[in-house]
Coordinates of C-alpha atoms and ligand atoms in Angstrom, one line a residue:
M707 CA 233.4 -103.4 159.2
L708 CA 234.3 -103.5 162.6
L709 CA 237.2 -106.3 163.2
A710 CA 237.0 -108.7 166.4
P711 CA 240.1 -107.6 169.0
A712 CA 243.5 -109.5 168.2
A713 CA 242.9 -112.5 169.9
R714 CA 244.0 -116.3 169.9
S715 CA 242.9 -117.2 165.8
W716 CA 242.0 -120.6 166.9
S717 CA 239.4 -122.5 165.0
A718 CA 240.3 -125.6 166.9
Q719 CA 238.8 -128.1 165.5
P720 CA 240.0 -131.3 163.9
A721 CA 238.8 -132.8 160.5
E722 CA 235.2 -134.5 160.7
G723 CA 236.0 -138.6 161.5
A724 CA 238.0 -137.9 164.6
T725 CA 236.1 -141.0 166.2
P726 CA 237.0 -144.2 164.1
A727 CA 233.5 -144.9 162.1
G728 CA 230.9 -146.5 164.2
Q729 CA 232.6 -146.1 167.5
H730 CA 230.6 -142.6 168.5
A731 CA 227.5 -144.1 169.0
G732 CA 225.9 -147.3 170.9
A733 CA 222.8 -148.7 172.2
F734 CA 222.4 -149.1 175.7
A735 CA 219.6 -151.0 177.7
S736 CA 219.1 -148.9 180.8
A737 CA 221.4 -146.1 181.5
A738 CA 223.7 -143.9 179.2
V739 CA 226.3 -141.6 179.3
A740 CA 227.2 -139.3 176.3
A741 CA 230.5 -137.2 177.1
D742 CA 233.1 -135.7 174.4
H743 CA 236.0 -137.6 175.9
H744 CA 235.5 -141.7 176.4
L745 CA 237.1 -141.5 180.0
A746 CA 234.2 -139.2 181.3
S747 CA 231.4 -141.0 179.8
E748 CA 233.2 -144.2 181.6
A749 CA 233.3 -142.1 184.6
G750 CA 229.6 -141.1 184.7
A751 CA 228.7 -144.8 183.9
E752 CA 230.9 -146.0 186.9
I753 CA 228.7 -144.2 188.9
L754 CA 225.3 -145.3 187.6
R755 CA 226.9 -148.9 188.0
A756 CA 227.5 -148.6 191.5
G757 CA 223.7 -147.4 192.0
G758 CA 223.9 -143.6 191.3
N759 CA 221.3 -141.3 189.6
A760 CA 221.6 -139.5 186.6
V761 CA 222.9 -136.6 188.7
D762 CA 225.0 -138.3 190.7
A763 CA 226.8 -139.4 187.1
A764 CA 226.5 -136.2 185.8
V765 CA 228.5 -134.6 188.4
A766 CA 231.4 -137.4 188.1
T767 CA 231.3 -136.9 184.4
S768 CA 231.8 -133.1 185.0
F769 CA 234.8 -133.5 187.3
A770 CA 236.3 -136.1 185.2
L771 CA 236.1 -133.6 182.3
S772 CA 237.9 -131.1 184.1
V773 CA 240.8 -133.6 183.9
V774 CA 240.4 -135.0 180.5
R775 CA 239.5 -131.8 178.7
P776 CA 241.2 -129.1 180.4
Y777 CA 240.9 -126.4 177.4
S778 CA 236.9 -126.9 177.2
C779 CA 236.0 -126.8 180.8
G780 CA 236.6 -127.5 184.3
I781 CA 236.5 -126.6 187.7
G782 CA 238.2 -123.2 186.7
G783 CA 234.9 -122.7 184.5
G784 CA 231.0 -122.3 185.0
G785 CA 227.9 -123.9 183.3
F786 CA 224.3 -125.0 183.1
M787 CA 222.5 -128.0 184.0
V788 CA 219.1 -129.2 182.9
I789 CA 217.7 -131.9 185.2
H790 CA 214.7 -134.1 185.1
L791 CA 213.8 -136.0 188.1
K792 CA 211.1 -139.3 187.8
D793 CA 209.8 -139.9 191.2
H794 CA 212.8 -138.3 193.2
P795 CA 212.4 -139.4 197.1
R796 CA 212.5 -135.6 197.9
H797 CA 211.4 -134.0 195.0
G798 CA 208.8 -136.3 193.1
T799 CA 208.7 -135.7 189.5
L800 CA 210.4 -132.4 188.4
T801 CA 212.1 -130.7 186.1
T802 CA 214.3 -127.7 186.8
A803 CA 217.6 -126.2 185.6
L804 CA 220.9 -125.1 187.5
N805 CA 222.6 -121.6 186.3
Y806 CA 226.3 -121.8 187.8
R807 CA 227.4 -119.7 185.3
E808 CA 230.7 -117.3 186.0
Q809 CA 230.2 -114.2 187.9
A810 CA 231.8 -111.2 187.0
P811 CA 234.1 -109.6 189.9
A812 CA 233.1 -106.6 192.3
G813 CA 235.8 -104.8 190.8
V814 CA 234.3 -104.5 187.3
S815 CA 232.3 -102.0 185.7
P816 CA 230.7 -101.7 182.2
D817 CA 233.7 -99.5 181.1
F818 CA 236.3 -101.7 182.8
Y819 CA 237.7 -103.0 179.6
L820 CA 237.3 -99.8 177.3
A821 CA 240.8 -98.4 178.5
L822 CA 242.4 -101.8 178.3
E823 CA 244.5 -103.7 175.6
P824 CA 241.9 -105.2 172.9
D825 CA 242.5 -108.3 174.2
A826 CA 242.3 -107.7 178.2
A827 CA 239.0 -110.0 178.2
T828 CA 240.2 -113.2 176.3
H829 CA 243.8 -113.5 177.8
G830 CA 244.8 -113.7 181.3
G831 CA 243.8 -112.3 184.8
R832 CA 241.4 -109.5 183.7
G833 CA 239.6 -112.2 181.4
V834 CA 238.6 -114.5 184.5
A835 CA 235.1 -114.3 186.1
V836 CA 234.3 -116.1 189.6
P837 CA 234.3 -119.8 188.4
G838 CA 231.0 -121.6 189.1
T839 CA 231.5 -125.4 188.4
V840 CA 232.1 -126.5 191.7
A841 CA 229.3 -124.5 193.2
G842 CA 227.2 -126.1 190.8
L843 CA 228.3 -129.5 190.8
L844 CA 228.1 -129.7 194.5
H845 CA 224.5 -128.4 194.9
A846 CA 223.0 -130.6 192.3
L847 CA 224.7 -133.6 194.1
E848 CA 223.2 -132.5 197.7
E849 CA 219.9 -131.1 196.2
F850 CA 219.1 -133.7 193.2
G851 CA 221.5 -136.7 193.7
S852 CA 220.6 -140.3 195.1
G853 CA 222.4 -139.5 198.5
M854 CA 225.6 -140.7 197.0
S855 CA 228.7 -138.9 198.9
R856 CA 231.2 -136.6 197.4
D857 CA 234.3 -139.2 197.7
A858 CA 232.1 -141.7 195.7
V859 CA 231.2 -139.2 192.7
L860 CA 234.9 -137.7 192.7
A861 CA 236.6 -140.8 192.9
P862 CA 237.2 -141.6 189.3
A863 CA 238.1 -137.9 188.3
I864 CA 240.8 -137.9 191.2
R865 CA 242.0 -141.2 189.6
L866 CA 242.1 -140.0 186.1
A867 CA 244.0 -136.9 187.6
E868 CA 246.9 -138.9 189.1
E869 CA 247.0 -141.8 186.7
G870 CA 247.0 -139.3 183.6
F871 CA 245.3 -139.5 180.1
T872 CA 246.4 -139.2 176.7
V873 CA 246.2 -136.5 174.2
D874 CA 243.7 -137.4 171.6
A875 CA 243.4 -135.9 168.4
H876 CA 240.9 -132.9 169.3
Y877 CA 243.1 -132.0 172.1
A878 CA 246.3 -131.8 170.0
A879 CA 244.6 -130.0 167.4
S880 CA 243.1 -127.7 169.8
A881 CA 246.8 -127.4 171.4
A882 CA 248.1 -126.6 168.4
E883 CA 246.0 -123.1 167.8
V884 CA 247.4 -122.1 171.0
I885 CA 250.9 -123.0 170.7
A886 CA 250.9 -120.7 167.1
W887 CA 249.7 -117.9 169.0
I888 CA 252.2 -118.3 172.0
R889 CA 254.9 -118.3 169.5
K890 CA 254.1 -115.1 167.8
D891 CA 255.4 -113.6 170.9
E892 CA 258.0 -115.3 173.0
P893 CA 259.1 -115.9 175.3
A894 CA 256.9 -113.4 177.0
R895 CA 253.8 -115.3 176.1
S896 CA 255.3 -118.6 177.4
A897 CA 256.3 -117.1 180.6
R898 CA 253.0 -114.9 181.2
F899 CA 251.1 -118.3 180.7
A900 CA 253.9 -121.0 182.2
F901 CA 251.9 -123.5 183.7
V902 CA 249.5 -124.1 180.5
W903 CA 252.9 -123.7 178.2
D904 CA 254.7 -126.7 180.4
R905 CA 251.9 -128.9 181.5
F906 CA 249.2 -128.9 178.8
L907 CA 251.5 -127.8 175.7
A908 CA 254.8 -129.5 176.6
R909 CA 256.4 -126.5 175.6
G910 CA 255.1 -126.7 172.2
A911 CA 255.5 -130.4 171.7
I912 CA 252.7 -131.9 172.8
K913 CA 251.0 -134.3 170.4
P914 CA 248.6 -137.6 170.3
G915 CA 249.9 -140.1 172.6
D916 CA 251.3 -138.0 175.2
V917 CA 250.1 -138.7 178.9
I918 CA 249.0 -136.0 181.1
R919 CA 249.2 -136.5 184.8
L920 CA 247.6 -133.7 187.0
P921 CA 248.5 -134.6 190.5
E922 CA 247.8 -131.2 191.7
Q923 CA 244.4 -131.0 190.2
A924 CA 244.0 -134.2 191.9
A925 CA 245.0 -132.2 195.4
A926 CA 242.3 -130.0 194.4
L927 CA 239.4 -132.5 194.0
R928 CA 240.3 -134.2 197.3
L929 CA 239.9 -130.6 199.0
I930 CA 236.6 -130.5 197.4
A931 CA 235.7 -134.1 198.6
Q932 CA 236.7 -133.6 201.8
R933 CA 235.6 -129.9 202.8
G934 CA 232.6 -129.2 199.8
R935 CA 232.5 -125.9 198.6
D936 CA 234.7 -124.5 201.2
G937 CA 237.5 -126.8 199.9
F938 CA 237.3 -124.6 196.5
Y939 CA 235.9 -121.3 197.6
R940 CA 237.8 -120.9 200.6
G941 CA 241.1 -121.8 201.9
P942 CA 244.4 -122.6 199.9
V943 CA 242.3 -123.5 196.1
A944 CA 240.8 -119.9 196.4
D945 CA 243.9 -118.2 197.3
A946 CA 245.9 -120.2 194.1
I947 CA 242.7 -118.6 192.1
V948 CA 242.9 -115.1 193.2
E949 CA 247.0 -115.1 193.0
A950 CA 246.8 -116.0 189.2
A951 CA 244.4 -113.7 188.3
A952 CA 246.1 -110.7 190.4
A953 CA 249.5 -111.3 189.3
D954 CA 248.4 -110.8 185.5
G955 CA 246.1 -107.5 186.4
G956 CA 243.1 -109.3 187.5
V957 CA 240.6 -108.0 190.1
L958 CA 239.1 -111.1 191.3
T959 CA 238.9 -111.3 195.2
L960 CA 238.6 -113.8 197.7
A961 CA 235.0 -112.2 198.4
D962 CA 234.2 -112.7 195.0
L963 CA 234.9 -116.3 195.5
A964 CA 233.0 -116.6 198.5
S965 CA 230.1 -115.1 197.7
F966 CA 229.4 -117.1 194.5
R967 CA 226.0 -118.4 194.4
V968 CA 224.0 -121.0 192.1
A969 CA 220.7 -120.2 191.0
R970 CA 218.1 -122.7 190.7
V971 CA 215.8 -121.3 188.0
D972 CA 212.6 -122.6 185.9
P973 CA 213.7 -124.2 182.6
L974 CA 212.6 -122.2 179.4
T975 CA 209.5 -124.9 178.3
L976 CA 208.2 -124.8 174.7
E977 CA 206.3 -127.5 172.9
F978 CA 207.6 -128.9 169.6
R979 CA 205.7 -131.4 167.3
G980 CA 203.8 -133.2 170.5
K981 CA 207.3 -132.9 172.5
T982 CA 208.0 -130.8 175.6
I983 CA 211.5 -129.4 175.3
H984 CA 212.9 -128.0 178.7
T985 CA 216.0 -126.0 177.9
M986 CA 217.9 -123.1 179.6
P987 CA 216.4 -119.3 180.0
P988 CA 218.9 -116.3 179.9
P989 CA 221.4 -115.8 180.9
S990 CA 221.6 -118.5 178.0
S991 CA 220.8 -117.0 174.8
G992 CA 220.7 -120.6 173.7
G993 CA 217.7 -122.3 175.1
L994 CA 215.4 -118.5 173.5
A995 CA 217.2 -118.6 170.1
L996 CA 216.2 -122.6 169.6
A997 CA 212.5 -121.7 171.0
Q998 CA 212.0 -119.0 168.6
T999 CA 213.5 -121.0 165.6
L1000 CA 211.7 -124.1 166.3
A1001 CA 208.2 -121.8 166.5
I1002 CA 208.7 -120.1 163.1
L1003 CA 209.8 -123.1 161.7
D1004 CA 206.8 -124.5 163.1
A1005 CA 204.3 -121.8 162.0
R1006 CA 205.7 -121.8 158.5
L1007 CA 206.8 -124.9 157.9
P1008 CA 204.6 -128.0 158.6
D1009 CA 206.0 -129.8 155.5
L1010 CA 209.5 -129.6 157.3
R1011 CA 209.5 -133.5 157.7
A1012 CA 208.8 -133.8 153.9
T1013 CA 211.6 -131.5 152.9
P1014 CA 215.4 -133.3 152.8
P1015 CA 217.4 -132.4 155.7
R1016 CA 220.6 -131.0 153.8
S1017 CA 218.2 -129.5 150.9
P1018 CA 218.9 -126.0 149.7
Q1019 CA 215.1 -125.4 150.7
A1020 CA 215.8 -126.8 154.1
I1021 CA 219.1 -125.1 154.7
H1022 CA 217.5 -121.7 153.6
R1023 CA 214.4 -121.9 155.8
V1024 CA 216.3 -122.7 159.0
T1025 CA 219.1 -120.1 158.4
E1026 CA 216.4 -117.7 157.8
A1027 CA 214.5 -118.5 161.0
A1028 CA 217.8 -118.8 163.1
K1029 CA 218.6 -115.0 161.7
H1030 CA 215.7 -114.0 163.3
A1031 CA 216.8 -115.6 166.8
F1032 CA 220.3 -114.4 166.3
A1033 CA 219.6 -110.9 165.9
D1034 CA 217.1 -110.7 168.9
R1035 CA 219.8 -112.2 170.7
A1036 CA 222.1 -109.6 169.9
R1037 CA 219.7 -106.6 170.5
W1038 CA 217.8 -107.9 173.8
L1039 CA 219.3 -110.6 175.6
G1040 CA 221.5 -110.2 178.9
D1041 CA 221.4 -111.6 182.4
P1042 CA 217.9 -111.1 183.7
A1043 CA 219.0 -110.6 187.4
F1044 CA 220.5 -107.2 186.3
V1045 CA 218.4 -106.1 183.0
D1046 CA 215.0 -106.5 181.4
V1047 CA 215.0 -109.4 179.2
P1048 CA 211.8 -109.6 177.5
V1049 CA 211.3 -113.6 177.2
A1050 CA 207.6 -113.6 177.1
R1051 CA 207.1 -111.0 174.4
L1052 CA 210.3 -112.7 172.4
L1053 CA 208.1 -115.9 172.7
S1054 CA 204.8 -114.7 172.3
P1055 CA 202.9 -116.5 169.6
D1056 CA 201.7 -113.4 168.0
Y1057 CA 205.3 -112.1 167.6
L1058 CA 206.9 -115.3 166.1
R1059 CA 203.9 -115.6 163.9
G1060 CA 204.9 -112.0 162.7
L1061 CA 208.8 -113.2 162.1
A1062 CA 207.5 -116.5 160.3
A1063 CA 204.9 -114.4 157.9
T1064 CA 208.3 -112.3 157.0
L1065 CA 210.1 -115.6 155.6
L1066 CA 210.6 -115.7 151.7
P1067 CA 210.8 -119.5 150.0
D1068 CA 213.8 -118.4 148.0
A1069 CA 215.4 -114.8 149.2
V1070 CA 216.7 -113.5 152.1
L1071 CA 215.7 -110.3 153.6
P1072 CA 217.5 -107.0 154.3
H1073 CA 220.0 -107.3 157.1
E1074 CA 217.7 -105.3 159.4
R1075 CA 214.8 -107.1 158.8
Y1076 CA 215.8 -110.2 161.2
G1077 CA 214.4 -109.9 164.8
S1078 CA 213.2 -106.7 166.3
I1079 CA 215.2 -103.6 166.9
P1080 CA 215.4 -101.4 170.1
A1081 CA 216.8 -98.0 168.9
G1082 CA 220.0 -97.2 168.6
E1083 CA 221.3 -100.5 169.0
E1084 CA 223.1 -101.9 166.1
G1085 CA 226.4 -103.0 165.0
H1086 CA 228.8 -105.5 162.8
A1087 CA 231.1 -108.2 163.3
E1088 CA 233.7 -110.2 161.7
P1089 CA 234.9 -113.7 161.8
H1090 CA 233.7 -115.8 164.5
R1091 CA 235.8 -118.9 166.1
D1092 CA 234.8 -121.9 167.6
G1093 CA 235.8 -122.2 171.2
G1094 CA 236.2 -124.3 174.4
T1095 CA 233.0 -125.9 176.1
S1096 CA 231.7 -129.3 176.7
H1097 CA 228.4 -130.8 176.9
F1098 CA 227.1 -134.4 177.9
S1099 CA 224.1 -136.0 178.4
V1100 CA 223.0 -138.8 181.1
V1101 CA 220.1 -141.0 181.2
D1102 CA 219.6 -143.2 183.9
A1103 CA 217.6 -146.5 184.6
Q1104 CA 214.8 -144.6 186.6
G1105 CA 214.0 -142.1 183.7
N1106 CA 216.0 -139.2 185.2
A1107 CA 218.0 -137.2 183.0
V1108 CA 220.7 -134.6 182.8
A1109 CA 221.6 -132.4 180.0
C1110 CA 225.0 -130.3 181.2
T1111 CA 227.0 -127.7 179.3
E1112 CA 230.1 -126.2 181.1
T1113 CA 232.6 -123.9 179.5
I1114 CA 235.7 -122.3 180.5
N1115 CA 235.4 -120.1 177.4
L1116 CA 238.0 -120.0 174.6
V1117 CA 240.2 -123.2 174.7
F1118 CA 242.5 -123.2 177.7
G1119 CA 240.3 -120.1 178.9
S1120 CA 242.5 -117.2 179.9
L1121 CA 245.5 -119.1 179.7
R1122 CA 246.3 -118.7 183.2
A1123 CA 246.2 -121.5 185.6
A1124 CA 245.8 -122.1 189.5
E1125 CA 249.2 -123.5 189.4
R1126 CA 249.2 -125.2 192.6
F1127 CA 246.1 -126.9 191.7
G1128 CA 246.6 -127.7 188.1
F1129 CA 243.8 -126.2 186.5
V1130 CA 242.9 -123.5 184.0
L1131 CA 240.8 -120.3 185.0
N1132 CA 238.3 -119.5 182.4
N1133 CA 238.3 -116.2 180.3
Q1134 CA 234.4 -115.9 180.3
M1135 CA 234.6 -112.1 180.7
D1136 CA 234.7 -111.8 177.1
D1137 CA 231.3 -113.3 176.8
F1138 CA 230.1 -110.0 178.0
A1139 CA 230.0 -106.7 175.4
T1140 CA 233.1 -105.3 176.9
R1141 CA 233.2 -102.5 174.2
P1142 CA 230.1 -101.2 173.1
G1143 CA 229.6 -102.3 169.2
L1144 CA 232.6 -104.3 168.8
P1145 CA 232.5 -108.2 168.5
N1146 CA 233.6 -110.3 171.1
A1147 CA 236.0 -113.5 170.3
F1148 CA 232.6 -115.5 168.4
G1149 CA 232.3 -112.4 166.3
L1150 CA 229.4 -111.7 168.5
V1151 CA 228.1 -108.2 168.6
Q1152 CA 226.1 -107.6 171.9
S1153 CA 224.0 -104.8 173.3
A1154 CA 224.4 -103.1 176.7
R1155 CA 221.9 -105.5 178.2
N1156 CA 224.9 -107.9 178.5
A1157 CA 227.9 -105.1 180.0
P1158 CA 230.3 -106.2 182.9
A1159 CA 228.7 -105.6 185.9
P1160 CA 229.8 -106.9 189.4
G1161 CA 228.0 -110.2 190.1
K1162 CA 226.4 -110.1 186.7
R1163 CA 226.5 -113.2 184.6
P1164 CA 227.6 -113.2 180.8
L1165 CA 225.3 -114.0 178.3
S1166 CA 225.9 -117.7 176.9
S1167 CA 224.9 -119.8 173.7
M1168 CA 225.0 -123.1 175.8
T1169 CA 221.8 -124.9 175.0
P1170 CA 221.2 -127.8 177.0
L1171 CA 217.9 -129.5 176.6
I1172 CA 216.0 -132.6 177.8
A1173 CA 212.4 -133.5 175.7
L1174 CA 209.8 -135.2 177.0
D1175 CA 206.7 -137.4 175.3
P1176 CA 203.9 -136.2 177.3
A1177 CA 201.7 -139.0 175.4
D1178 CA 204.2 -141.7 177.0
H1179 CA 204.1 -140.6 180.6
G1180 CA 206.6 -137.7 180.1
R1181 CA 209.0 -140.3 179.0
V1182 CA 212.7 -138.7 178.4
V1183 CA 212.9 -139.0 174.4
L1184 CA 216.2 -136.9 173.9
V1185 CA 219.0 -135.1 175.9
A1186 CA 221.3 -133.1 173.7
G1187 CA 223.5 -129.8 173.7
A1188 CA 226.8 -129.2 172.3
S1189 CA 229.8 -127.0 172.4
G1190 CA 231.4 -124.0 170.1
G1191 CA 230.4 -121.0 171.0
P1192 CA 227.4 -119.5 169.1
R1193 CA 227.5 -122.4 166.8
I1194 CA 226.2 -124.2 169.8
I1195 CA 222.5 -123.0 169.1
S1196 CA 223.0 -124.4 165.5
S1197 CA 224.1 -127.4 166.1
T1198 CA 222.0 -128.2 169.3
L1199 CA 219.1 -127.1 166.7
Q1200 CA 220.0 -129.2 163.8
A1201 CA 220.5 -132.4 165.9
A1202 CA 217.3 -132.3 167.3
L1203 CA 215.4 -131.8 164.3
N1204 CA 217.2 -134.6 162.9
V1205 CA 215.7 -136.6 165.8
L1206 CA 212.6 -135.0 166.8
V1207 CA 211.6 -134.4 163.2
H1208 CA 213.7 -136.6 160.9
D1209 CA 214.0 -139.7 163.5
M1210 CA 217.3 -140.3 162.6
P1211 CA 219.2 -142.7 165.1
A1212 CA 221.8 -140.8 167.4
G1213 CA 224.9 -141.6 165.2
D1214 CA 223.3 -140.6 162.0
A1215 CA 222.1 -137.6 163.5
L1216 CA 225.4 -135.9 164.9
A1217 CA 227.4 -137.5 162.2
A1218 CA 225.3 -135.4 159.4
P1219 CA 227.2 -131.8 158.1
R1220 CA 225.8 -129.0 159.7
F1221 CA 225.6 -125.2 158.7
H1222 CA 225.4 -122.0 160.9
H1223 CA 224.5 -118.2 160.3
Q1224 CA 224.8 -116.0 163.4
W1225 CA 223.3 -113.1 161.7
T1226 CA 225.9 -111.0 161.9
P1227 CA 228.3 -111.3 160.3
D1228 CA 226.3 -112.1 157.4
V1229 CA 227.9 -115.5 156.1
L1230 CA 226.3 -119.0 156.1
L1231 CA 229.0 -121.4 156.8
L1232 CA 228.7 -124.8 155.6
E1233 CA 230.9 -128.0 156.8
A1234 CA 232.9 -129.9 154.1
G1235 CA 230.1 -132.2 153.6
L1236 CA 227.8 -129.5 152.4
A1237 CA 230.0 -127.2 150.8
D1238 CA 231.0 -130.0 148.5
A1239 CA 227.5 -131.4 147.8
D1240 CA 226.2 -131.0 144.3
G1241 CA 224.6 -127.6 143.3
L1242 CA 224.0 -126.5 147.0
V1243 CA 226.3 -123.4 147.3
P1244 CA 225.1 -122.3 143.8
A1245 CA 221.4 -122.8 145.1
L1246 CA 222.2 -121.0 148.5
E1247 CA 224.0 -118.1 147.0
A1248 CA 221.0 -117.7 144.7
A1249 CA 218.8 -117.4 147.2
G1250 CA 221.2 -114.3 148.9
H1251 CA 223.2 -116.3 150.9
R1252 CA 226.7 -115.4 151.3
T1253 CA 228.6 -118.9 151.9
R1254 CA 231.5 -119.9 153.2
R1255 CA 233.3 -123.4 153.7
S1256 CA 233.7 -123.8 157.7
D1257 CA 235.7 -126.3 160.0
A1258 CA 233.5 -128.3 162.5
I1259 CA 230.1 -126.5 163.4
G1260 CA 229.6 -127.5 167.1
N1261 CA 230.1 -131.0 169.0
V1262 CA 227.1 -132.6 169.8
Q1263 CA 226.3 -135.3 172.7
I1264 CA 222.8 -136.9 172.3
I1265 CA 220.9 -139.7 174.0
R1266 CA 217.6 -140.5 172.4
A1267 CA 215.0 -142.9 173.2
A1268 CA 215.9 -145.7 170.9
R1269 CA 213.5 -145.6 168.0
D1270 CA 212.0 -149.1 168.7
G1271 CA 211.1 -147.9 172.0
A1272 CA 213.6 -150.2 174.0
G1273 CA 216.5 -148.8 175.5
L1274 CA 219.0 -146.1 174.7
D1275 CA 220.7 -144.9 171.5
A1276 CA 223.8 -142.2 172.7
A1277 CA 225.7 -140.5 170.5
C1278 CA 229.1 -138.3 170.8
D1279 CA 230.3 -136.1 168.0
P1280 CA 232.5 -137.6 166.0
R1281 CA 234.2 -134.3 165.5
K1282 CA 235.5 -134.2 168.8
G1283 CA 236.1 -138.1 169.4
G1284 CA 234.0 -139.1 172.7
R1285 CA 232.1 -142.4 173.0
P1286 CA 229.1 -143.1 175.1
A1287 CA 229.0 -145.3 177.8
G1288 CA 226.7 -147.1 180.1
Y1289 CA 224.7 -150.5 180.5
Ligands
LIG1570 N1 231.3 -119.3 176.4 C1 230.6 -119.8 175.6 C2 229.3 -119.7 175.8 O1 228.8 -119.6 177.1 O2 228.3 -119.1 175.3

């Protein structure tokens, strides 16, 4: 069995219940934002109250998250946004998606990492891919916003950066893992990652209640407000990014930054139990995995609603369906701008019916029987960790919606920062298959289709989704997504099943304990609420599952149409501590 490269060993998730009971959900008459930090939800709600639409609010929320969740996402990272517009003045009624996932610098090749130290893609300058968040947000604002100015949507984030925010339990727990890793090689690591060490980790002393101010990031945000895309991709911010990467061996150049492009794509669309779900196509694996899993469950389990969602039967069935999807993820997926990704074949009803037919009611299959196998592409992996990333959901009073998931990859990304501008640079290069056959930091083994190449985007698990009800004038019934590496797929899927099949209120849908299996390694992770449930583990083990108790599986933010049909029911994952806002 091959082991993961030596990397930070974070499972940075505090115990369940980070948000005081009852505060993680809220009912709103007209409009809501659910982000994984209440100040970011408030930033979006402020824009909604000022007359902005869901896209304006999403842009404000994302820039605010860059300040208050600096270890999860931000202007040094990238993301995906699924947008549903209702009667937009220019676009009418439309569902579309933006891909602003980071791109590999021109200086990398498929074998770039082979001769480097094993953690070259996870720590430091060589892990940094070209950030896409600023380009993506500005594209969204200009193309799909209501006409609000950059000044207006950036104002809340600039204010937060200047006034500061208070470190919460999730921040402190995430920081503790990084502090432990840095302390293993002092003073080399604290010197190499000085900005993160000094400003985000308080030289190892950071604790809940501390206040972090980021006037440097406020300066970057002001430049973006003044100059738009050029305020980030050219000039002093671009210089600071290149310097931070290059001083630590990175190959990112000013030309890479200047040539970053946002791709507008058709969402991946599926029908499930009478609802139309729009989600992200490759280079996200999340939408495809979600679509495959739901289709297998639909084909095989018309009685899903009658099966209690935390019963051994339900967990077994969902796990077995998801293992097929994760096996196909490992073998087939990559950036479709560079490699052939057989999306149509992987989603064809015949293929999925064939996979569904393999499901056994009370036993697992041999490992190789999941998904379908191109010759010669196989591997194994060891433990997977949870990482950074942040998801938020927005619905406005006009019925527009945004599902947005963004990331700098692992907690505090590459640990390198654009110091003069106070933001962390991603380590998204580790989401490529940087060393054939070896797992990345999430324990994911991936095929040569996901090898690095200039301009290519690494495969992702991010799964933003918007579900509409065609029987009710296309009304938005669910906006969802998650953070947590490959656990994103499992946690988004389970939250969606909790709402769309079991009709749970939003707060209950997120508080319910979760499980995760990513096919490789062959282990079924169970949150405490399942691992401790009477008789559950023996029942699953009897069916052939190797179970393991797990820390938090994903952090999900959802907004659903209220069950009585009036208004919105929003919730933020109690595992991370967010609170929704709106009116
Ligand atoms: N960096 C995590 C993901 O995109 O899946």
